[in-house]
XYZ file of C-alpha atoms in Angstrom:
521
model
C 132.613 31.645 87.516
C 131.155 31.582 91.015
C 128.443 29.033 91.676
C 125.222 30.758 92.672
C 124.789 28.272 95.536
C 128.076 29.531 96.999
C 126.728 33.084 96.926
C 123.692 32.202 99.025
C 125.836 30.376 101.595
C 128.120 33.406 102.001
C 125.097 35.726 102.290
C 123.773 33.557 105.119
C 127.180 33.724 106.804
C 127.409 37.513 106.890
C 123.747 38.511 106.869
C 121.503 36.082 108.780
C 117.990 35.983 107.381
C 116.312 37.468 110.444
C 112.933 38.954 109.574
C 113.308 42.208 111.487
C 111.020 45.168 111.084
C 113.907 47.562 110.572
C 117.218 46.833 108.865
C 119.487 49.854 108.878
C 120.760 50.680 105.404
C 124.261 50.993 106.808
C 124.071 47.428 108.139
C 122.917 46.170 104.763
C 125.678 48.021 102.911
C 128.338 46.662 105.264
C 127.068 43.116 104.819
C 126.980 43.488 101.018
C 130.612 44.638 100.958
C 131.710 41.746 103.190
C 129.946 39.202 100.981
C 131.401 40.674 97.774
C 134.891 40.666 99.279
C 134.637 37.033 100.375
C 133.458 36.090 96.878
C 136.407 38.102 95.468
C 134.062 40.411 93.594
C 135.218 44.036 93.345
C 132.502 46.273 94.881
C 133.321 49.117 92.471
C 134.356 47.459 89.207
C 131.811 45.086 87.679
C 132.615 42.984 84.620
C 129.824 43.138 82.038
C 129.477 39.350 81.786
C 125.805 38.396 82.361
C 126.577 35.703 84.952
C 128.780 38.133 86.861
C 126.148 40.863 86.841
C 123.599 38.291 88.022
C 125.973 37.284 90.843
C 126.392 40.895 91.966
C 122.623 41.323 91.824
C 122.051 38.233 93.939
C 124.343 39.671 96.626
C 123.008 43.237 96.604
C 119.409 42.089 96.521
C 119.811 39.077 98.803
C 121.202 40.503 102.032
C 118.572 40.115 104.795
C 116.228 38.298 102.396
C 114.489 35.000 103.272
C 116.526 31.944 102.339
C 113.635 30.555 100.281
C 113.752 33.343 97.677
C 117.567 33.102 97.524
C 117.380 29.360 96.883
C 114.977 30.035 94.022
C 117.018 32.785 92.375
C 120.284 30.844 92.555
C 118.887 28.171 90.201
C 120.542 28.388 86.781
C 117.235 27.844 84.983
C 115.792 30.848 86.836
C 118.792 32.924 85.744
C 118.135 31.858 82.146
C 114.438 32.743 82.475
C 115.412 36.119 83.855
C 117.882 36.963 81.096
C 115.399 35.930 78.398
C 112.728 38.163 79.974
C 115.221 41.023 80.387
C 116.397 40.791 76.787
C 112.840 40.787 75.462
C 111.463 43.427 77.875
C 108.980 40.860 79.158
C 108.984 41.032 82.948
C 105.697 39.172 83.224
C 107.220 36.322 81.173
C 109.807 35.879 83.916
C 107.055 35.633 86.533
C 105.087 33.064 84.557
C 108.123 30.886 83.793
C 109.228 31.046 87.422
C 105.768 29.973 88.575
C 105.842 27.018 86.163
C 109.245 26.033 87.545
C 107.877 26.130 91.101
C 104.912 23.975 90.180
C 107.420 21.306 89.140
C 109.572 21.734 92.255
C 107.426 21.069 95.308
C 110.265 21.572 97.808
C 111.096 25.095 96.630
C 107.406 25.920 96.264
C 106.814 24.902 99.892
C 109.760 27.028 101.039
C 108.380 30.071 99.230
C 104.890 29.568 100.698
C 106.230 29.169 104.240
C 108.426 32.267 103.909
C 105.259 34.362 103.319
C 107.045 36.633 100.847
C 105.234 38.766 98.299
C 106.372 36.719 95.305
C 105.824 39.329 92.570
C 107.278 42.109 94.699
C 110.462 40.094 95.294
C 110.920 39.277 91.606
C 110.365 42.920 90.770
C 112.895 44.115 93.346
C 115.432 41.604 92.017
C 114.921 42.844 88.458
C 115.280 46.467 89.481
C 118.489 45.611 91.347
C 119.832 43.850 88.240
C 119.124 46.948 86.131
C 120.952 49.131 88.661
C 123.980 46.807 88.595
C 123.882 46.612 84.780
C 123.980 50.408 84.596
C 127.180 50.379 86.651
C 128.922 48.379 83.917
C 128.039 51.107 81.380
C 127.834 48.315 78.798
C 125.498 48.610 75.810
C 124.798 44.889 76.196
C 122.102 45.676 78.761
C 120.439 48.499 76.855
C 117.710 49.462 76.366
C 116.852 48.876 80.006
C 113.456 47.127 80.260
C 110.402 48.390 82.111
C 110.498 46.027 85.079
C 107.088 46.800 86.548
C 105.174 43.728 87.717
C 102.225 45.447 89.354
C 99.478 47.794 88.268
C 99.948 50.151 91.212
C 102.695 52.823 91.165
C 106.316 52.116 91.988
C 106.507 54.939 94.517
C 104.153 53.010 96.799
C 105.754 49.587 96.556
C 108.382 50.035 99.245
C 105.732 51.437 101.579
C 103.345 48.545 100.885
C 106.119 46.006 101.444
C 107.160 47.647 104.723
C 103.597 47.840 106.011
C 102.727 44.227 105.179
C 105.980 42.438 106.031
C 104.829 41.363 109.497
C 101.131 42.064 109.069
C 98.763 39.956 111.118
C 95.203 39.998 112.413
C 92.656 42.759 111.644
C 90.186 40.123 110.486
C 87.287 42.072 111.997
C 88.168 45.032 109.780
C 88.340 43.026 106.560
C 85.123 41.219 107.451
C 83.265 44.537 107.814
C 84.768 45.894 104.599
C 83.959 42.818 102.565
C 80.397 42.816 103.860
C 79.962 46.419 102.722
C 81.424 45.760 99.257
C 79.291 42.618 98.860
C 75.982 44.148 99.924
C 76.188 47.666 98.482
C 76.161 48.507 94.746
C 78.800 51.260 95.297
C 79.994 53.540 98.065
C 82.581 54.751 100.564
C 83.979 52.640 103.405
C 86.258 54.419 105.906
C 88.569 53.016 108.590
C 89.180 55.584 111.342
C 91.951 55.438 113.924
C 94.570 57.408 115.809
C 98.207 57.655 114.706
C 99.911 54.270 114.754
C 96.766 52.146 115.026
C 97.594 50.362 111.769
C 95.348 52.157 109.271
C 98.026 52.346 106.578
C 98.984 48.713 107.172
C 95.351 47.650 106.716
C 95.194 49.623 103.471
C 98.504 48.177 102.275
C 97.416 44.613 103.089
C 94.163 45.035 101.189
C 96.075 46.407 98.193
C 98.617 43.572 98.265
C 95.821 40.998 98.344
C 93.614 42.468 95.611
C 96.095 44.574 93.578
C 93.636 47.452 93.447
C 94.329 51.096 92.505
C 95.646 53.096 95.432
C 97.043 56.354 96.678
C 98.963 57.056 99.903
C 98.869 60.640 101.135
C 102.142 61.369 102.934
C 102.228 64.777 104.584
C 105.909 64.484 105.539
C 106.898 64.020 101.884
C 104.603 66.658 100.418
C 102.680 63.969 98.527
C 99.214 65.035 99.618
C 97.735 67.378 96.997
C 94.528 66.836 94.951
C 96.352 67.317 91.636
C 98.936 64.659 92.597
C 96.190 62.234 93.565
C 94.253 62.793 90.339
C 97.308 62.402 88.091
C 98.317 59.194 89.857
C 94.874 57.570 89.904
C 94.279 58.644 86.301
C 97.440 56.832 85.222
C 96.454 53.686 87.136
C 92.922 53.552 85.724
C 94.081 54.205 82.152
C 96.609 51.375 82.458
C 94.216 48.972 84.162
C 91.211 49.458 81.863
C 92.941 50.689 78.679
C 90.849 53.869 78.776
C 90.985 55.910 75.597
C 91.205 59.716 75.374
C 91.462 60.047 79.140
C 94.817 61.800 79.571
C 93.116 64.955 80.831
C 89.925 63.470 82.258
C 88.700 64.513 85.693
C 87.995 61.965 88.417
C 84.255 61.659 87.760
C 84.835 61.014 84.074
C 87.548 58.453 84.828
C 85.322 56.567 87.250
C 82.453 56.524 84.772
C 84.677 55.224 81.972
C 86.195 52.593 84.277
C 82.752 51.465 85.449
C 81.760 50.790 81.837
C 84.656 48.328 81.603
C 83.900 46.409 84.810
C 81.580 43.798 83.224
C 80.115 42.758 86.571
C 83.369 43.144 88.512
C 84.024 45.713 91.257
C 86.502 48.578 91.308
C 87.837 49.435 94.779
C 90.171 52.426 95.040
C 92.169 52.649 98.267
C 93.085 56.111 99.578
C 95.182 56.235 102.730
C 95.467 59.107 105.239
C 92.719 61.412 104.032
C 93.492 63.620 107.054
C 96.962 64.377 105.640
C 95.581 66.002 102.479
C 96.571 69.634 101.947
C 93.789 71.386 100.077
C 92.354 74.899 100.123
C 88.627 75.643 100.108
C 85.711 73.669 101.488
C 85.110 71.070 98.771
C 85.490 67.338 99.347
C 89.042 66.310 100.156
C 90.819 65.216 96.951
C 87.631 66.324 95.177
C 86.112 62.908 95.835
C 82.738 62.673 94.031
C 79.432 62.943 95.880
C 78.030 60.303 93.506
C 79.658 57.100 92.269
C 78.819 54.827 89.343
C 77.631 51.316 90.210
C 80.466 48.905 90.914
C 82.836 51.658 92.099
C 83.948 51.885 95.738
C 86.417 53.898 97.768
C 88.177 52.429 100.792
C 89.481 55.388 102.857
C 91.558 55.653 106.017
C 91.827 58.726 108.214
C 92.232 59.981 111.765
C 89.163 60.932 113.847
C 87.523 64.065 112.496
C 85.042 66.788 113.419
C 82.239 67.998 111.174
C 84.463 70.925 110.192
C 87.380 68.681 109.185
C 85.374 65.824 107.650
C 85.063 67.408 104.203
C 83.354 64.439 102.589
C 79.834 65.417 101.562
C 77.983 62.651 99.720
C 74.619 62.412 98.016
C 71.852 60.524 99.879
C 71.951 57.641 97.402
C 75.698 56.988 97.909
C 76.145 54.217 100.510
C 78.665 54.944 103.267
C 79.991 53.057 106.278
C 82.757 53.541 108.850
C 84.750 51.399 111.251
C 86.309 53.404 114.089
C 89.263 51.538 115.650
C 89.169 53.857 118.666
C 85.716 52.670 119.758
C 85.412 50.321 122.728
C 83.826 47.648 120.496
C 87.211 47.013 118.873
C 89.665 47.494 121.751
C 89.740 43.807 122.694
C 90.131 42.674 119.078
C 92.941 45.185 118.502
C 94.682 44.026 121.684
C 94.667 40.432 120.397
C 96.113 41.598 117.068
C 98.875 43.449 118.937
C 99.723 40.278 120.887
C 99.811 38.254 117.678
C 102.159 40.849 116.159
C 104.517 40.658 119.159
C 104.542 36.858 119.029
C 105.265 36.925 115.293
C 108.198 39.253 115.907
C 109.467 36.997 118.679
C 109.422 33.989 116.373
C 111.767 35.735 113.973
C 114.174 37.504 116.321
C 116.725 35.596 118.380
C 118.177 38.729 120.027
C 114.782 39.694 121.419
C 114.330 36.225 122.853
C 117.770 36.523 124.480
C 116.800 39.874 126.066
C 113.726 38.221 127.543
C 115.498 35.102 128.814
C 118.353 37.139 130.337
C 115.748 38.867 132.503
C 113.984 35.602 133.352
C 110.755 36.744 131.721
C 108.393 34.318 130.028
C 107.364 35.095 126.456
C 103.749 35.109 127.599
C 104.484 37.758 130.251
C 106.535 39.834 127.808
C 103.749 39.718 125.222
C 101.112 40.709 127.766
C 103.145 43.588 129.255
C 104.256 45.046 125.921
C 100.708 44.789 124.545
C 99.477 46.897 127.457
C 102.337 49.398 127.130
C 101.679 49.747 123.392
C 98.162 51.078 124.002
C 97.242 49.162 120.814
C 99.709 51.244 118.804
C 101.603 49.368 116.089
C 104.029 52.224 115.387
C 105.130 51.935 119.018
C 105.869 48.242 118.420
C 107.613 48.985 115.129
C 110.110 51.164 116.983
C 110.357 49.454 120.367
C 110.793 45.780 119.443
C 113.746 46.275 117.047
C 115.225 48.717 119.580
C 115.185 46.047 122.279
C 116.648 43.534 119.821
C 119.483 45.919 118.898
C 120.464 46.400 122.542
C 119.182 49.950 123.002
C 117.366 48.981 126.217
C 119.848 46.613 127.830
C 119.922 48.871 130.894
C 116.152 48.707 131.392
C 113.783 46.154 132.864
C 110.446 45.204 131.325
C 108.683 47.601 133.698
C 111.112 50.381 132.756
C 110.274 50.348 129.033
C 108.359 53.422 127.785
C 104.577 53.526 127.968
C 102.815 54.473 124.731
C 104.043 56.159 121.571
C 104.582 59.686 122.906
C 106.452 58.361 125.938
C 108.563 56.278 123.562
C 109.507 59.323 121.462
C 110.325 61.331 124.592
C 112.409 58.528 126.085
C 114.351 58.026 122.867
C 114.908 61.789 122.524
C 116.347 61.931 126.031
C 118.468 58.794 125.649
C 119.986 60.277 122.482
C 120.917 63.366 124.512
C 119.065 65.707 122.168
C 118.475 68.253 124.955
C 122.215 68.647 125.512
C 123.715 71.877 124.191
C 126.370 69.889 122.333
C 123.658 68.231 120.222
C 121.962 71.438 119.077
C 123.155 70.914 115.488
C 121.652 67.424 115.455
C 118.324 68.873 116.559
C 118.523 71.481 113.804
C 118.983 68.767 111.172
C 115.729 67.113 112.272
C 113.965 70.484 112.466
C 114.934 71.197 108.851
C 113.014 68.057 107.840
C 110.034 69.438 109.766
C 110.180 72.935 108.305
C 110.877 71.794 104.752
C 107.546 69.968 104.547
C 108.790 67.693 101.757
C 111.737 65.429 101.018
C 115.094 67.244 101.056
C 118.527 66.256 99.784
C 121.550 65.643 101.966
C 123.459 68.378 100.164
C 120.756 70.984 100.784
C 120.660 70.209 104.521
C 124.454 70.489 104.678
C 124.477 73.793 102.798
C 121.701 75.322 104.923
C 123.611 74.553 108.124
C 127.092 75.029 106.617
C 127.969 71.494 107.668
C 129.897 68.663 106.027
C 127.619 66.205 104.196
C 129.288 63.290 105.986
C 128.403 64.739 109.393
C 124.799 65.338 108.340
C 124.502 61.801 107.012
C 125.875 60.409 110.283
C 123.132 62.183 112.207
C 120.439 60.949 109.834
C 121.802 57.404 110.122
C 121.347 57.656 113.906
C 117.658 58.394 113.289
C 117.170 55.925 110.442
C 114.105 54.369 112.078
C 112.352 57.743 111.942
C 113.799 59.271 108.765
C 113.174 57.736 105.357
C 115.957 57.946 102.729
C 114.908 57.653 99.089
C 117.239 57.575 96.106
C 116.452 59.751 93.089
C 118.110 57.659 90.399
C 118.034 60.392 87.737
C 119.713 62.963 89.989
C 121.923 60.498 91.819
C 120.859 62.058 95.136
C 119.322 60.758 98.342
C 116.316 62.655 99.692
C 115.175 62.448 103.305
C 111.794 62.891 104.975
C 110.130 62.016 108.298
C 108.879 58.400 108.276
C 105.611 58.875 110.153
C 103.423 61.856 110.879
C 103.294 61.030 114.587
C 107.050 61.646 114.862
C 106.699 64.812 112.797
C 104.125 66.060 115.289
C 106.381 65.097 118.197
C 109.221 67.171 116.712
C 106.903 70.111 116.151
C 105.895 69.851 119.794
C 109.480 70.416 120.887
C 109.271 74.068 119.849
C 106.974 74.643 122.831
C 110.099 74.429 124.989
C 112.340 77.489 125.302
C 115.321 75.830 123.658
C 113.116 74.347 120.955
C 111.713 77.749 119.999
C 115.234 79.175 119.760
C 116.483 76.351 117.525
C 113.401 76.545 115.312
C 114.025 80.272 114.814
C 117.643 79.597 113.908
C 116.611 76.905 111.430
C 114.070 79.189 109.768
C 116.664 81.961 109.520
C 119.230 79.592 107.952
C 116.678 78.272 105.459
C 115.583 81.795 104.490
C 119.210 82.869 103.948
C 119.857 79.775 101.858
C 116.837 80.454 99.628
C 117.877 84.109 99.164
C 121.362 83.035 98.115
C 119.901 80.508 95.677
C 117.743 83.188 94.048
C 120.561 85.727 93.867
């Protein structure tokens, strides 16, 4: 049997633990296969021995993970804790036993603290990976599969929260204002306002990860932005959190009242991200948010700037409300410092980026200052640009030649990918299908709409992996794709203002209509 310590050393060999913002799935898959091959583990045939399944899990989970968490999971006692928890469907038991182990091992505990990982999230991801590997063996030994849910907020948001908080820094002025409101008001609504890419979702995700509070992320590009979806999700969270009885069909006001009766002096903060992305007919409050709130109940909202017509949040006079607008001049300097801190944090964890800078004889201080200005305080810009530089996409450019602002970045990338060339029309159509669909769509459906091979469609989507989010539907065994961020969705929609864009959009709509007619026939 392979020693678990050997596994971690091979992982480090083929997949350095660089904390990058974006790791292409293809890169991860390639590294996993290389590690399995070196360890002489068959990537397709897994023996149902527990130690072997654990070894496979350590590889598939561990690629591009911090060394600290790998060192912890390779310990035999941790493996024994895990299997005991798995066998008894007691995920929280695994967390508690692992914490006790760390308390007795100061060196590993220090490594975990310094790595700044979300401890529970990592243990949950490892458990979910183990279950996926166990299912591949088709052995009854691992059944029934346990409910490996270590948090009170929904699984569909966990990947998003992890992504948004991985290199989170700064924003202290925002949290200070929020905490002051929650401490001085008996209830109410606090809203953070900002343009696309200013970090609103990251602020929400960070607050959730710190306080483990109920949450909902509206995502227009995935079609997850309807009042009924919000209510069903929040209802489930509140029932689970406060053991609410006879609440399966309760409306939001009733749920909040019942939850408030269980607070016992505590506060309930519900985080709702991207209120501007909600799709809702009529003129009532977005998501049917109540005009009145029970004492102890608060909503933390994020949204883009609004007009009185688009605000759609009418509250009673006795409901406290406050806003922090990131676009106001009061916060420009503070946001600029947070952007610089973010760039410096990225630099600390990325050798390739440092090489790009040194090859051009630029100081890190100059690079940080110039990129901060170019970003226009936009974190989405940094999320795309910094990994792009690191991956060599801008080796032909100087610091001055890098794109200015998010829209310029999208345009530059579009042109560098040759998307305006006639030969790339089919690639453009694939992206336009994601726009027109309005919700996640499977690889097979895209291929059938365009009468293309699935492999060719996947290759195009892999080229745009930073902008297109793949999600696996385990029950169907399919991968669904959607646009990562609304700002890119809006950029793509803007392309139809060009003559060629309008033509391709018409062709896409025609192909989609024909596909739907054939499906209904």
